[in-house]
GROMACS .gro file of N, CA and C in nm:
model
  243
    1TYR      N    1  -0.978  -0.310  -1.979
    1TYR     CA    2  -1.109  -0.225  -2.000
    1TYR      C    3  -1.127  -0.133  -1.941
    2SER      N    4  -1.044  -0.120  -1.850
    2SER     CA    5  -1.075   0.017  -1.713
    2SER      C    6  -0.999   0.152  -1.821
    3ILE      N    7  -0.888   0.139  -1.870
    3ILE     CA    8  -0.863   0.239  -1.975
    3ILE      C    9  -1.007   0.298  -2.032
    4ALA      N   10  -0.999   0.183  -2.111
    4ALA     CA   11  -1.139   0.210  -2.221
    4ALA      C   12  -1.254   0.305  -2.174
    5ARG      N   13  -1.303   0.190  -2.082
    5ARG     CA   14  -1.391   0.331  -1.988
    5ARG      C   15  -1.380   0.470  -1.940
    6THR      N   16  -1.269   0.492  -1.893
    6THR     CA   17  -1.204   0.568  -1.865
    6THR      C   18  -1.230   0.680  -1.976
    7LEU      N   19  -1.140   0.629  -2.105
    7LEU     CA   20  -1.176   0.688  -2.225
    7LEU      C   21  -1.289   0.773  -2.279
    8ILE      N   22  -1.385   0.663  -2.297
    8ILE     CA   23  -1.523   0.651  -2.320
    8ILE      C   24  -1.596   0.762  -2.180
    9GLU      N   25  -1.590   0.748  -2.059
    9GLU     CA   26  -1.618   0.855  -1.984
    9GLU      C   27  -1.597   1.015  -2.035
   10ARG      N   28  -1.434   1.044  -2.020
   10ARG     CA   29  -1.392   1.157  -2.064
   10ARG      C   30  -1.425   1.221  -2.193
   11ALA      N   31  -1.460   1.137  -2.351
   11ALA     CA   32  -1.507   1.159  -2.424
   11ALA      C   33  -1.669   1.217  -2.404
   12ALA      N   34  -1.707   1.151  -2.353
   12ALA     CA   35  -1.904   1.187  -2.301
   12ALA      C   36  -1.902   1.283  -2.231
   13GLU      N   37  -1.787   1.360  -2.132
   13GLU     CA   38  -1.779   1.447  -2.058
   13GLU      C   39  -1.759   1.594  -2.151
   14GLU      N   40  -1.668   1.560  -2.245
   14GLU     CA   41  -1.610   1.666  -2.362
   14GLU      C   42  -1.739   1.702  -2.441
   15ALA      N   43  -1.817   1.580  -2.481
   15ALA     CA   44  -1.921   1.640  -2.579
   15ALA      C   45  -2.019   1.710  -2.482
   16ARG      N   46  -2.041   1.648  -2.367
   16ARG     CA   47  -2.159   1.772  -2.308
   16ARG      C   48  -2.135   1.894  -2.276
   17ARG      N   49  -1.992   1.908  -2.277
   17ARG     CA   50  -1.939   2.027  -2.257
   17ARG      C   51  -1.937   2.118  -2.369
   18HIS      N   52  -1.954   2.034  -2.481
   18HIS     CA   53  -1.973   2.172  -2.598
   18HIS      C   54  -2.111   2.097  -2.674
   19GLY      N   55  -2.203   2.047  -2.590
   19GLY     CA   56  -2.380   2.031  -2.605
   19GLY      C   57  -2.372   1.923  -2.700
   20ALA      N   58  -2.305   1.845  -2.717
   20ALA     CA   59  -2.315   1.722  -2.803
   20ALA      C   60  -2.368   1.620  -2.724
   21THR      N   61  -2.459   1.550  -2.740
   21THR     CA   62  -2.541   1.420  -2.702
   21THR      C   63  -2.431   1.271  -2.708
   22SER      N   64  -2.341   1.289  -2.847
   22SER     CA   65  -2.282   1.155  -2.887
   22SER      C   66  -2.162   1.213  -2.941
   23VAL      N   67  -2.057   1.115  -2.942
   23VAL     CA   68  -1.928   1.110  -3.003
   23VAL      C   69  -1.910   1.030  -3.111
   24ALA      N   70  -1.860   1.120  -3.249
   24ALA     CA   71  -1.810   1.018  -3.345
   24ALA      C   72  -1.701   0.938  -3.392
   25MET      N   73  -1.607   1.039  -3.329
   25MET     CA   74  -1.484   0.945  -3.340
   25MET      C   75  -1.386   1.046  -3.221
   26VAL      N   76  -1.326   0.948  -3.172
   26VAL     CA   77  -1.223   0.947  -3.088
   26VAL      C   78  -1.075   0.922  -3.097
   27ARG      N   79  -0.999   1.086  -3.111
   27ARG     CA   80  -0.880   1.035  -3.134
   27ARG      C   81  -0.769   1.014  -3.036
   28LEU      N   82  -0.691   0.970  -3.011
   28LEU     CA   83  -0.616   0.918  -2.944
   28LEU      C   84  -0.447   0.927  -2.921
   29ALA      N   85  -0.346   0.999  -2.891
   29ALA     CA   86  -0.199   0.955  -2.955
   29ALA      C   87  -0.145   0.879  -2.817
   30ILE      N   88  -0.076   0.745  -2.836
   30ILE     CA   89  -0.032   0.663  -2.734
   30ILE      C   90   0.153   0.640  -2.765
   31GLY      N   91   0.186   0.668  -2.674
   31GLY     CA   92   0.364   0.665  -2.680
   31GLY      C   93   0.401   0.497  -2.648
   32ARG      N   94   0.501   0.484  -2.773
   32ARG     CA   95   0.537   0.368  -2.816
   32ARG      C   96   0.577   0.293  -2.668
   33GLN      N   97   0.653   0.372  -2.558
   33GLN     CA   98   0.688   0.305  -2.466
   33GLN      C   99   0.562   0.306  -2.366
   34ALA      N  100   0.442   0.332  -2.376
   34ALA     CA  101   0.310   0.328  -2.274
   34ALA      C  102   0.294   0.199  -2.267
   35GLY      N  103   0.326   0.073  -2.309
   35GLY     CA  104   0.285  -0.024  -2.278
   35GLY      C  105   0.162  -0.067  -2.276
   36LEU      N  106   0.100   0.005  -2.380
   36LEU     CA  107  -0.074  -0.027  -2.399
   36LEU      C  108  -0.085  -0.121  -2.535
   37GLU      N  109  -0.150  -0.227  -2.555
   37GLU     CA  110  -0.157  -0.351  -2.680
   37GLU      C  111  -0.301  -0.211  -2.738
   38THR      N  112  -0.268  -0.173  -2.811
   38THR     CA  113  -0.362  -0.127  -2.880
   38THR      C  114  -0.491  -0.185  -2.957
   39ASP      N  115  -0.444  -0.305  -2.983
   39ASP     CA  116  -0.579  -0.393  -3.037
   39ASP      C  117  -0.655  -0.461  -2.942
   40LEU      N  118  -0.594  -0.449  -2.775
   40LEU     CA  119  -0.666  -0.473  -2.701
   40LEU      C  120  -0.749  -0.364  -2.647
   41LEU      N  121  -0.685  -0.208  -2.676
   41LEU     CA  122  -0.793  -0.126  -2.622
   41LEU      C  123  -0.882  -0.094  -2.745
   42ARG      N  124  -0.886  -0.124  -2.869
   42ARG     CA  125  -0.997  -0.156  -2.940
   42ARG      C  126  -1.093  -0.207  -2.923
   43THR      N  127  -1.054  -0.335  -2.915
   43THR     CA  128  -1.156  -0.442  -2.859
   43THR      C  129  -1.230  -0.385  -2.734
   44ALA      N  130  -1.148  -0.334  -2.638
   44ALA     CA  131  -1.232  -0.298  -2.474
   44ALA      C  132  -1.348  -0.138  -2.551
   45PHE      N  133  -1.253  -0.076  -2.609
   45PHE     CA  134  -1.355   0.016  -2.621
   45PHE      C  135  -1.527  -0.029  -2.707
   46GLU      N  136  -1.488  -0.119  -2.771
   46GLU     CA  137  -1.598  -0.149  -2.856
   46GLU      C  138  -1.705  -0.226  -2.801
   47LEU      N  139  -1.654  -0.285  -2.718
   47LEU     CA  140  -1.738  -0.352  -2.593
   47LEU      C  141  -1.780  -0.293  -2.481
   48ALA      N  142  -1.728  -0.138  -2.420
   48ALA     CA  143  -1.752  -0.072  -2.345
   48ALA      C  144  -1.866   0.062  -2.414
   49SER      N  145  -1.854   0.082  -2.545
   49SER     CA  146  -1.932   0.209  -2.560
   49SER      C  147  -2.052   0.158  -2.581
   50PRO      N  148  -2.084   0.076  -2.626
   50PRO     CA  149  -2.264   0.024  -2.621
   50PRO      C  150  -2.307   0.149  -2.551
   51ARG      N  151  -2.449   0.190  -2.556
   51ARG     CA  152  -2.511   0.215  -2.462
   51ARG      C  153  -2.444   0.358  -2.368
   52THR      N  154  -2.345   0.401  -2.463
   52THR     CA  155  -2.291   0.557  -2.369
   52THR      C  156  -2.290   0.640  -2.508
   53ALA      N  157  -2.208   0.788  -2.514
   53ALA     CA  158  -2.214   0.854  -2.576
   53ALA      C  159  -2.132   0.812  -2.723
   54CYS      N  160  -2.047   0.739  -2.652
   54CYS     CA  161  -1.970   0.638  -2.778
   54CYS      C  162  -1.990   0.552  -2.861
   55ALA      N  163  -2.118   0.527  -2.861
   55ALA     CA  164  -2.146   0.407  -2.903
   55ALA      C  165  -2.183   0.414  -3.054
   56GLY      N  166  -2.098   0.355  -3.137
   56GLY     CA  167  -2.023   0.372  -3.267
   56GLY      C  168  -1.971   0.476  -3.333
   57ALA      N  169  -1.894   0.506  -3.189
   57ALA     CA  170  -1.759   0.581  -3.230
   57ALA      C  171  -1.643   0.523  -3.284
   58ARG      N  172  -1.570   0.544  -3.390
   58ARG     CA  173  -1.439   0.502  -3.456
   58ARG      C  174  -1.346   0.580  -3.346
   59LEU      N  175  -1.275   0.492  -3.329
   59LEU     CA  176  -1.127   0.481  -3.210
   59LEU      C  177  -1.045   0.483  -3.283
   60GLU      N  178  -0.977   0.608  -3.317
   60GLU     CA  179  -0.836   0.618  -3.398
   60GLU      C  180  -0.683   0.660  -3.278
   61ILE      N  181  -0.614   0.561  -3.322
   61ILE     CA  182  -0.489   0.569  -3.237
   61ILE      C  183  -0.367   0.581  -3.353
   62ARG      N  184  -0.316   0.682  -3.255
   62ARG     CA  185  -0.160   0.739  -3.326
   62ARG      C  186  -0.049   0.694  -3.260
   63ASP      N  187   0.036   0.655  -3.315
   63ASP     CA  188   0.157   0.595  -3.242
   63ASP      C  189   0.245   0.702  -3.234
   64VAL      N  190   0.296   0.769  -3.158
   64VAL     CA  191   0.398   0.838  -3.118
   64VAL      C  192   0.524   0.787  -3.042
   65GLU      N  193   0.634   0.852  -3.148
   65GLU     CA  194   0.767   0.816  -3.120
   65GLU      C  195   0.775   0.893  -2.965
   66PRO      N  196   0.874   0.822  -2.888
   66PRO     CA  197   0.938   0.868  -2.737
   66PRO      C  198   1.027   0.982  -2.781
   67ARG      N  199   1.011   1.044  -2.693
   67ARG     CA  200   1.109   1.183  -2.700
   67ARG      C  201   1.190   1.233  -2.548
   68TRP      N  202   1.308   1.244  -2.570
   68TRP     CA  203   1.376   1.265  -2.437
   68TRP      C  204   1.469   1.415  -2.435
   69ASN      N  205   1.439   1.460  -2.293
   69ASN     CA  206   1.462   1.559  -2.293
   69ASN      C  207   1.588   1.552  -2.177
   70CYS      N  208   1.701   1.664  -2.177
   70CYS     CA  209   1.815   1.683  -2.067
   70CYS      C  210   1.729   1.761  -1.965
   71ARG      N  211   1.761   1.657  -1.856
   71ARG     CA  212   1.678   1.766  -1.708
   71ARG      C  213   1.721   1.927  -1.659
   72ALA      N  214   1.849   1.932  -1.714
   72ALA     CA  215   1.916   1.992  -1.679
   72ALA      C  216   1.927   2.146  -1.776
   73CYS      N  217   1.945   2.111  -1.902
   73CYS     CA  218   1.916   2.230  -2.004
   73CYS      C  219   1.786   2.214  -2.086
   74ASP      N  220   1.734   2.077  -2.101
   74ASP     CA  221   1.600   2.071  -2.160
   74ASP      C  222   1.616   2.068  -2.303
   75ALA      N  223   1.767   2.011  -2.327
   75ALA     CA  224   1.750   1.998  -2.475
   75ALA      C  225   1.711   1.856  -2.523
   76GLU      N  226   1.660   1.822  -2.660
   76GLU     CA  227   1.641   1.714  -2.662
   76GLU      C  228   1.741   1.616  -2.716
   77LEU      N  229   1.739   1.515  -2.644
   77LEU     CA  230   1.845   1.393  -2.677
   77LEU      C  231   1.766   1.299  -2.806
   78PRO      N  232   1.865   1.260  -2.829
   78PRO     CA  233   1.866   1.129  -2.962
   78PRO      C  234   1.758   1.004  -2.915
   79SER      N  235   1.665   0.959  -2.925
   79SER     CA  236   1.635   0.876  -2.879
   79SER      C  237   1.683   0.705  -2.934
   80ALA      N  238   1.681   0.597  -2.830
   80ALA     CA  239   1.741   0.483  -2.871
   80ALA      C  240   1.676   0.402  -2.913
   81GLY      N  241   1.680   0.378  -3.011
   81GLY     CA  242   1.616   0.295  -3.112
   81GLY      C  243   1.510   0.355  -3.191
   0.00000   0.00000   0.00000
């Protein structure tokens, strides 16, 4: 629930920064290894958004594949799995 509330607060801040009073859509990219349950995040977003700038906003979540890089040379390494 706290992640959803923080997401809503951040989206509202961005809306205000651009002179908007409401948010129609929040797009979020989440790495597959982040350990977040996207269905729970969607539910928490829906529960926390009424009476905020994100009231009625659609939450779009994109799943992102992990990327691995060598610390020594920054070459991208193949991901396991």
